[in-house]
Amino acid sequence: MSRERAYHHGDLRAALVTASFELLAEVGLRRFSVAAVARKLGVSSAAPYRHFPDRAHLLSAVSGTAARDLRSAILAAAEEAGPVAADRLAAVAGAYFRYVVSTGAGLHVIYAAELYTVPDEGRREHTRALMDTVLELAAATDVPSYQQGVALVESIIAVAHGYTSLFAEGFFHRGSSTVDAVAGRAVAAAQALIRAESEPART
Amino acid sequence: MSRERAYHHGDLRAALVTASFELLAEVGLRRFSVAAVARKLGVSSAAPYRHFPDRAHLLSAVSGTAARDLRSAILAAAEEAGPVAADRLAAVAGAYFRYVVSTGAGLHVIYAAELYTVPDEGRREHTRALMDTVLELAAATDVPSYQQGVALVESIIAVAHGYTSLFAEGFFHRGSSTVDAVAGRAVAAAQALIRAESEPART
DNA sequence: GTCTATACCGGGATAGAC
DNA sequence: GTCTATCCCGGTATAGAC
């Protein structure tokens, strides 16, 4: 960095959240640190603590923002998928995959265990809204009961998260798969799960 | 610790690998450290470095052992599942889930990015054998081509890994799901993926 | 082969100046 | 509101004694 150290003039709190997303996308949650976020913005390592009491509260703000933005991305993908409920629900897997690949902020961040004790109502509302949205997309299919809708959503989230994790871990890089290609396979897997739910299992 | 500090009499190398599994199961890869493994065994923090040049080589040994044991668990589960190829393949998801829940050593450990540069032939043979075994289980189903077999295996691994990650992250604890229950749902999801592969998609 | 002790690094968090 | 400076902690890894 050749930039001179100077006061950050502007909304440092928002800038910290934005920079946190960039850092997560670059190095992942494992190597995320408040100090690195501060370095990224060219502010001192103490500055973030004026806006967040500790690391967990910064991550909580990131989690809430991620839940909100991910919900938007899912709604947009559902619209794009057309009128068929199964297609709209399957689109969740693709939207999730793309969002997490580009931001690094997946469910392991949004629902990180270290956040359970952080009483951030904003975050909790956004995460609730996110889950409600996905459950509504599932309810719009011909799934017979609420319980089965929950189980279906669970499996779709699992497969989307699985593809995302494997991709982040470098599992697909040897096969040189593109983001688009893997996103497509995640959607196809979700379609398969939805289809199986609506058809009798052969014994 | 009331235990006296004393020499570790025995195979410390093997003990380090075993203790590493215990630590992974307790705190996960995120908080895994060589120092903690040494503490667990009551040896000095320097002792591990007599047997492994660095942290990555210790993890590489863990990775190889995990790949070998996981392959055994998968073969056993396939046997238990009976003669139907689809059931045998679906059993992979359950075996994977149970193995990772009890050991903490899943694909994120076995194929950890930090191991790519560690030239450990033992590990590489075990990981190859693991993948080969799963691909063979897929080939035994009526999957039409090798490529589709790879894609099917990929989706099964993704869903199994997804359930495992979500479980480890505490996603299911609010619903107080047991390990057995979630393992069953992972197998059911794998069955759905296999079934979809062998049936024409409705457009 | 394991010990003690230590150098080094980096992150979390706080104190006090401006 | 941000700075500099500092403390504490814990992990990685090495040196040298036993």
Coordinates of C-alpha atoms (C1' of nucleotides) in Angstrom, one line a residue:
Chain A
M1 CA 0.0 0.0 0.0
S2 CA 1.4 3.3 -1.0
R3 CA -1.6 5.1 0.4
E4 CA -0.9 7.5 3.3
R5 CA -2.4 6.6 6.6
A6 CA -5.2 9.1 7.3
Y7 CA -8.4 9.3 9.0
H8 CA -11.2 7.4 7.4
H9 CA -13.7 10.1 6.4
G10 CA -17.0 8.5 6.0
D11 CA -19.1 5.7 7.4
L12 CA -16.4 3.4 8.8
R13 CA -18.9 1.1 10.2
A14 CA -20.4 0.3 6.8
A15 CA -17.0 0.2 5.3
L16 CA -15.9 -2.4 7.8
V17 CA -18.9 -4.7 6.9
T18 CA -18.1 -4.3 3.2
A19 CA -14.4 -5.0 3.7
S20 CA -15.3 -8.0 5.8
F21 CA -17.2 -9.5 2.9
E22 CA -14.2 -8.9 0.6
L23 CA -11.9 -10.6 3.1
L24 CA -14.2 -13.5 3.6
A25 CA -14.3 -14.0 -0.2
E26 CA -10.5 -13.9 -0.3
V27 CA -9.4 -16.0 2.6
G28 CA -12.6 -17.5 4.1
L29 CA -13.8 -17.5 7.7
R30 CA -10.9 -19.6 8.9
R31 CA -8.4 -16.8 8.4
F32 CA -10.8 -13.9 8.9
S33 CA -9.5 -11.4 11.4
V34 CA -10.5 -7.9 12.6
A35 CA -7.0 -6.8 12.2
A36 CA -6.9 -7.8 8.5
V37 CA -10.1 -5.9 7.8
A38 CA -8.6 -2.8 9.4
R39 CA -5.5 -3.2 7.2
K40 CA -7.7 -3.6 4.2
L41 CA -9.2 -0.2 4.9
G42 CA -6.0 1.5 5.9
V43 CA -7.2 2.2 9.4
S44 CA -5.6 1.2 12.7
S45 CA -6.3 -2.1 14.2
A46 CA -8.1 -0.3 17.1
A47 CA -10.6 1.6 14.9
P48 CA -13.0 -1.3 14.4
Y49 CA -13.5 -1.5 18.1
R50 CA -15.1 2.0 18.1
H51 CA -18.0 0.5 16.1
F52 CA -18.1 -3.1 17.2
P53 CA -17.4 -4.2 20.8
D54 CA -15.7 -7.3 19.6
R55 CA -15.1 -9.6 16.6
A56 CA -18.3 -11.5 17.1
H57 CA -20.4 -8.3 16.8
L58 CA -18.7 -7.4 13.5
L59 CA -19.4 -10.9 12.2
S60 CA -22.9 -10.6 13.4
A61 CA -23.4 -7.5 11.3
V62 CA -21.9 -9.3 8.3
S63 CA -24.3 -12.3 9.0
G64 CA -27.3 -10.0 9.0
T65 CA -26.3 -8.3 5.8
A66 CA -25.5 -11.6 4.1
A67 CA -28.9 -13.1 5.1
R68 CA -30.7 -10.0 3.7
D69 CA -28.7 -10.0 0.4
L70 CA -29.0 -13.7 0.0
R71 CA -32.7 -13.5 0.4
S72 CA -32.8 -10.9 -2.3
A73 CA -30.7 -13.0 -4.6
I74 CA -33.0 -16.0 -4.0
L75 CA -36.1 -14.0 -4.7
A76 CA -34.5 -12.7 -7.9
A77 CA -33.5 -16.2 -9.0
A78 CA -37.0 -17.5 -8.3
E79 CA -38.5 -14.8 -10.5
E80 CA -36.1 -15.6 -13.2
A81 CA -36.9 -19.3 -13.0
G82 CA -40.5 -18.7 -14.1
P83 CA -43.9 -19.8 -12.8
V84 CA -43.3 -23.5 -12.0
A85 CA -42.9 -23.9 -8.3
A86 CA -40.4 -26.7 -8.5
D87 CA -38.2 -24.6 -10.8
R88 CA -38.4 -21.7 -8.4
L89 CA -37.5 -23.8 -5.4
A90 CA -34.6 -25.4 -7.3
A91 CA -33.3 -22.0 -8.2
V92 CA -32.5 -21.5 -4.5
A93 CA -29.6 -23.9 -4.9
G94 CA -28.1 -21.9 -7.8
A95 CA -28.6 -18.6 -6.1
Y96 CA -27.0 -19.8 -2.9
F97 CA -24.0 -21.3 -4.7
R98 CA -23.3 -18.1 -6.7
Y99 CA -23.8 -15.8 -3.7
V100 CA -21.4 -17.8 -1.5
V101 CA -18.8 -18.2 -4.2
S102 CA -18.7 -14.5 -4.8
T103 CA -19.0 -13.4 -1.1
G104 CA -17.6 -16.2 1.0
A105 CA -20.6 -15.6 3.4
G106 CA -22.6 -18.8 3.4
L107 CA -24.5 -20.6 6.1
H108 CA -21.3 -21.3 8.0
V109 CA -21.1 -17.5 8.4
I110 CA -24.8 -16.6 8.7
Y111 CA -25.4 -19.3 11.3
A112 CA -21.9 -19.5 12.8
A113 CA -21.8 -21.1 16.2
E114 CA -19.9 -18.2 17.6
L115 CA -22.9 -15.9 16.9
Y116 CA -25.4 -17.7 19.0
T117 CA -24.7 -15.7 22.0
V118 CA -24.6 -12.3 20.2
P119 CA -28.0 -10.7 20.9
D120 CA -28.3 -8.8 17.5
E121 CA -32.0 -8.5 16.7
G122 CA -31.3 -7.1 13.2
R123 CA -29.4 -10.3 12.3
R124 CA -32.1 -12.5 13.8
E125 CA -34.8 -10.9 11.8
H126 CA -32.9 -11.2 8.5
T127 CA -32.1 -14.8 9.1
R128 CA -35.7 -15.6 10.0
A129 CA -36.9 -13.8 6.9
L130 CA -34.4 -15.8 4.8
M131 CA -35.6 -19.2 6.1
D132 CA -39.2 -18.1 5.8
T133 CA -38.7 -17.2 2.2
V134 CA -37.2 -20.5 1.3
L135 CA -39.9 -22.4 3.2
E136 CA -42.6 -20.5 1.3
L137 CA -41.0 -21.5 -2.0
A138 CA -41.2 -25.1 -0.8
A139 CA -44.8 -24.7 0.3
A140 CA -45.7 -23.6 -3.2
T141 CA -44.8 -26.9 -4.6
D142 CA -47.1 -29.8 -4.1
V143 CA -45.3 -31.1 -1.0
P144 CA -47.9 -32.8 1.1
S145 CA -47.2 -31.5 4.6
Y146 CA -45.3 -28.8 6.4
Q147 CA -42.9 -31.3 7.9
Q148 CA -42.0 -32.7 4.5
G149 CA -41.5 -29.2 3.2
V150 CA -39.0 -28.6 6.0
A151 CA -37.2 -31.8 5.2
L152 CA -37.1 -30.9 1.5
V153 CA -35.7 -27.5 2.2
E154 CA -33.2 -29.0 4.5
S155 CA -32.0 -31.4 1.8
I156 CA -31.8 -28.6 -0.8
I157 CA -29.8 -26.4 1.5
A158 CA -27.5 -29.3 2.3
V159 CA -26.8 -30.1 -1.3
A160 CA -26.3 -26.4 -2.2
H161 CA -24.0 -25.9 0.8
G162 CA -22.2 -29.1 0.0
Y163 CA -21.4 -28.0 -3.6
T164 CA -20.3 -24.7 -2.2
S165 CA -18.0 -26.2 0.3
L166 CA -16.4 -28.6 -2.1
F167 CA -15.9 -25.8 -4.6
A168 CA -14.3 -23.6 -2.0
E169 CA -12.1 -26.5 -0.9
G170 CA -10.8 -26.8 -4.5
F171 CA -12.5 -30.1 -5.1
F172 CA -13.6 -29.1 -8.6
H173 CA -10.6 -27.1 -9.7
R174 CA -8.8 -30.1 -11.1
G175 CA -11.6 -30.7 -13.4
S176 CA -11.5 -27.0 -14.2
S177 CA -15.2 -26.6 -13.7
T178 CA -16.5 -23.0 -14.0
V179 CA -18.8 -21.4 -11.5
D180 CA -21.7 -21.5 -14.0
A181 CA -21.2 -25.2 -14.6
V182 CA -21.2 -26.2 -10.9
A183 CA -24.1 -23.8 -10.2
G184 CA -26.0 -25.7 -12.9
R185 CA -25.2 -29.1 -11.3
A186 CA -26.3 -27.8 -7.9
V187 CA -29.7 -26.7 -9.4
A188 CA -30.0 -30.1 -11.2
A189 CA -29.4 -31.9 -7.9
A190 CA -32.0 -29.7 -6.2
Q191 CA -34.5 -30.5 -9.0
A192 CA -33.8 -34.2 -8.5
L193 CA -34.6 -33.9 -4.8
I194 CA -37.8 -32.0 -5.5
R195 CA -38.9 -34.5 -8.1
A196 CA -38.2 -37.5 -5.8
E197 CA -40.4 -35.8 -3.1
S198 CA -43.4 -35.7 -5.5
E199 CA -43.0 -39.2 -6.8
P200 CA -43.5 -42.5 -4.9
A201 CA -40.3 -44.3 -4.1
R202 CA -39.9 -47.6 -5.8
T203 CA -39.1 -50.3 -3.3
Chain B
M1 CA -3.6 -31.5 35.1
S2 CA -2.5 -33.4 38.2
R3 CA -0.6 -35.8 36.0
E4 CA 3.2 -35.6 36.3
R5 CA 5.0 -34.6 33.2
A6 CA 7.0 -37.6 32.0
Y7 CA 8.4 -39.1 28.8
H8 CA 5.8 -40.6 26.5
H9 CA 6.8 -44.2 26.4
G10 CA 5.4 -45.8 23.3
D11 CA 4.6 -44.9 19.7
L12 CA 4.2 -41.1 20.0
R13 CA 3.8 -40.7 16.3
A14 CA 0.7 -43.0 16.2
A15 CA -0.5 -41.4 19.5
L16 CA -0.3 -38.0 17.8
V17 CA -2.5 -39.1 15.0
T18 CA -5.0 -40.6 17.3
A19 CA -5.1 -37.5 19.5
S20 CA -5.5 -35.3 16.5
F21 CA -8.7 -37.2 15.6
E22 CA -10.0 -36.6 19.1
L23 CA -9.2 -33.0 18.9
L24 CA -10.8 -32.6 15.5
A25 CA -13.9 -34.2 16.8
E26 CA -13.9 -31.9 19.8
V27 CA -13.1 -28.5 18.3
G28 CA -13.0 -28.9 14.5
L29 CA -10.3 -28.0 12.0
R30 CA -10.7 -24.3 12.7
R31 CA -9.3 -24.6 16.2
F32 CA -7.0 -27.5 15.6
S33 CA -3.4 -26.9 16.7
V34 CA -0.3 -28.9 17.2
A35 CA 0.2 -27.4 20.6
A36 CA -3.3 -28.6 21.7
V37 CA -2.6 -32.1 20.5
A38 CA 0.6 -32.2 22.5
R39 CA -1.2 -30.9 25.6
K40 CA -3.8 -33.7 25.1
L41 CA -1.0 -36.3 25.3
G42 CA 0.8 -34.6 28.1
V43 CA 3.9 -34.1 26.1
S44 CA 5.8 -30.9 25.4
S45 CA 4.8 -28.7 22.5
A46 CA 8.1 -29.5 20.9
A47 CA 7.7 -33.3 20.9
P48 CA 5.4 -33.5 17.8
Y49 CA 8.1 -31.9 15.7
R50 CA 10.4 -34.9 16.2
H51 CA 7.8 -36.9 14.2
F52 CA 6.4 -34.4 11.8
P53 CA 8.3 -31.5 10.3
D54 CA 5.4 -29.2 10.6
R55 CA 1.6 -29.0 11.2
A56 CA 0.8 -29.8 7.6
H57 CA 2.6 -33.1 7.7
L58 CA 0.7 -34.1 10.8
L59 CA -2.6 -33.2 9.2
S60 CA -1.5 -35.1 6.1
A61 CA -1.0 -38.3 8.2
V62 CA -4.5 -37.7 9.7
S63 CA -5.9 -37.2 6.2
G64 CA -4.5 -40.5 5.0
T65 CA -5.7 -42.4 8.0
A66 CA -9.2 -40.8 7.6
A67 CA -9.4 -41.7 4.0
R68 CA -8.4 -45.3 4.8
D69 CA -10.9 -45.6 7.7
L70 CA -13.7 -43.9 5.8
R71 CA -13.3 -46.2 2.9
S72 CA -13.6 -49.2 5.3
A73 CA -16.7 -47.7 6.8
I74 CA -18.2 -47.1 3.4
L75 CA -17.5 -50.7 2.3
A76 CA -19.0 -52.0 5.5
A77 CA -22.1 -49.9 5.1
A78 CA -22.5 -51.0 1.5
E79 CA -22.3 -54.6 2.6
E80 CA -24.9 -54.0 5.2
A81 CA -27.2 -52.3 2.7
G82 CA -27.7 -55.5 0.7
P83 CA -27.4 -56.5 -2.9
V84 CA -29.2 -53.6 -4.6
A85 CA -26.6 -51.3 -6.2
A86 CA -28.7 -48.1 -5.6
D87 CA -29.0 -48.9 -1.9
R88 CA -25.3 -49.7 -1.6
L89 CA -24.4 -46.4 -3.2
A90 CA -26.9 -44.4 -1.1
A91 CA -25.3 -46.0 2.0
V92 CA -22.2 -44.0 1.3
A93 CA -24.0 -40.8 2.4
G94 CA -24.9 -42.4 5.8
A95 CA -21.5 -43.8 6.3
Y96 CA -19.9 -40.5 5.5
F97 CA -22.2 -38.6 7.8
R98 CA -21.6 -41.0 10.8
Y99 CA -17.9 -41.1 10.2
V100 CA -17.4 -37.4 10.1
V101 CA -19.7 -36.7 13.1
S102 CA -17.7 -39.1 15.2
T103 CA -14.2 -38.1 14.0
G104 CA -14.5 -34.5 12.7
A105 CA -12.3 -35.6 9.8
G106 CA -14.4 -35.1 6.7
L107 CA -13.5 -34.0 3.2
H108 CA -12.5 -30.6 4.4
V109 CA -9.7 -32.4 6.3
I110 CA -9.0 -35.2 3.8
Y111 CA -8.8 -32.8 0.9
A112 CA -7.8 -29.7 2.8
A113 CA -6.3 -27.0 0.6
E114 CA -3.3 -26.7 2.9
L115 CA -2.3 -30.3 2.1
Y116 CA -2.0 -29.9 -1.7
T117 CA 1.7 -29.1 -1.4
V118 CA 2.5 -31.9 1.0
P119 CA 4.1 -34.7 -1.0
D120 CA 2.8 -37.6 1.1
E121 CA 2.4 -40.7 -1.1
G122 CA 0.6 -42.7 1.6
R123 CA -2.1 -40.1 1.9
R124 CA -2.5 -39.8 -1.9
E125 CA -2.9 -43.6 -2.3
H126 CA -5.6 -43.7 0.4
T127 CA -7.5 -40.8 -1.0
R128 CA -7.4 -42.3 -4.5
A129 CA -8.6 -45.6 -3.2
L130 CA -11.4 -43.9 -1.4
M131 CA -12.7 -42.1 -4.5
D132 CA -12.2 -45.2 -6.6
T133 CA -14.4 -47.2 -4.2
V134 CA -17.2 -44.7 -4.4
L135 CA -17.0 -44.5 -8.1
E136 CA -17.2 -48.3 -8.3
L137 CA -20.3 -48.3 -6.2
A138 CA -21.8 -45.8 -8.7
A139 CA -20.8 -47.8 -11.7
A140 CA -22.6 -50.8 -10.3
T141 CA -25.9 -48.9 -10.7
D142 CA -27.4 -48.5 -14.1
V143 CA -25.9 -45.1 -14.7
P144 CA -25.5 -44.8 -18.4
S145 CA -22.0 -43.3 -18.7
Y146 CA -18.8 -42.8 -16.7
Q147 CA -19.3 -39.1 -16.8
Q148 CA -22.8 -39.4 -15.4
G149 CA -21.4 -41.7 -12.7
V150 CA -18.9 -39.0 -11.7
A151 CA -21.6 -36.4 -11.6
L152 CA -23.9 -38.6 -9.5
V153 CA -21.1 -39.3 -7.0
E154 CA -20.3 -35.7 -6.9
S155 CA -23.9 -34.8 -5.9
I156 CA -24.0 -37.6 -3.3
I157 CA -20.8 -36.4 -1.8
A158 CA -22.1 -32.8 -1.8
V159 CA -25.3 -33.7 0.0
A160 CA -23.6 -35.9 2.5
H161 CA -21.0 -33.2 3.2
G162 CA -23.8 -30.6 3.3
Y163 CA -25.7 -32.5 6.0
T164 CA -22.5 -33.0 7.9
S165 CA -21.5 -29.4 7.8
L166 CA -25.0 -28.2 8.8
F167 CA -25.0 -30.7 11.7
A168 CA -21.6 -29.6 12.9
E169 CA -22.6 -26.0 12.7
G170 CA -25.5 -26.7 15.0
F171 CA -28.2 -26.2 12.4
F172 CA -30.2 -29.2 13.6
H173 CA -29.7 -29.0 17.3
R174 CA -32.7 -26.7 17.8
G175 CA -34.8 -29.4 16.3
S176 CA -33.0 -31.8 18.6
S177 CA -32.4 -34.3 15.8
T178 CA -30.3 -37.3 16.6
V179 CA -27.3 -38.5 14.7
D180 CA -29.3 -41.5 13.5
A181 CA -32.2 -39.4 12.3
V182 CA -30.0 -37.0 10.3
A183 CA -28.0 -39.9 8.9
G184 CA -31.3 -41.4 7.7
R185 CA -32.2 -38.2 6.0
A186 CA -28.9 -38.0 4.3
V187 CA -29.3 -41.5 2.9
A188 CA -32.9 -40.7 1.8
A189 CA -31.5 -37.6 -0.1
A190 CA -28.9 -39.8 -1.8
Q191 CA -31.5 -42.3 -2.8
A192 CA -33.5 -39.4 -4.3
L193 CA -30.5 -38.3 -6.3
I194 CA -29.8 -41.9 -7.6
R195 CA -33.5 -42.4 -8.4
A196 CA -33.7 -39.2 -10.4
E197 CA -30.6 -40.2 -12.4
S198 CA -32.3 -43.4 -13.6
E199 CA -35.6 -41.8 -14.5
P200 CA -36.4 -39.3 -17.2
A201 CA -36.9 -35.8 -16.0
R202 CA -40.3 -34.4 -16.6
T203 CA -40.2 -31.1 -18.4
Chain C
dG1 C1' 13.2 -39.1 22.1
dT2 C1' 11.6 -35.9 25.0
dC3 C1' 12.5 -32.1 27.8
dT4 C1' 12.7 -26.7 28.9
dA5 C1' 13.1 -22.5 27.2
dT6 C1' 12.7 -19.2 23.9
dA7 C1' 12.2 -16.4 19.4
dC8 C1' 8.9 -15.0 16.5
dC9 C1' 4.5 -14.0 14.7
dG10 C1' -0.2 -12.3 14.6
dG11 C1' -4.7 -11.5 16.4
dG12 C1' -7.9 -9.5 20.2
dA13 C1' -8.5 -5.9 22.9
dT14 C1' -7.6 -1.6 25.8
dA15 C1' -5.4 3.1 27.3
dG16 C1' -4.6 7.5 26.4
dA17 C1' -3.1 11.2 23.0
dC18 C1' -5.1 14.2 19.5
Chain D
dG1 C1' -13.6 9.1 15.7
dT2 C1' -9.2 7.7 14.8
dC3 C1' -4.6 7.5 16.1
dT4 C1' -0.2 5.3 18.4
dA5 C1' 1.3 2.3 21.5
dT6 C1' 0.9 -1.6 24.3
dC7 C1' -0.5 -5.8 26.8
dC8 C1' -1.9 -10.4 26.7
dC9 C1' -2.6 -14.7 24.6
dG10 C1' -1.6 -18.7 21.9
dG11 C1' 0.3 -20.9 18.0
dT12 C1' 4.6 -22.4 15.1
dA13 C1' 8.9 -23.7 15.2
dT14 C1' 13.8 -24.1 16.8
dA15 C1' 18.0 -24.6 20.1
dG16 C1' 20.2 -26.9 23.3
dA17 C1' 20.1 -29.7 27.7
dC18 C1' 19.4 -34.4 29.3

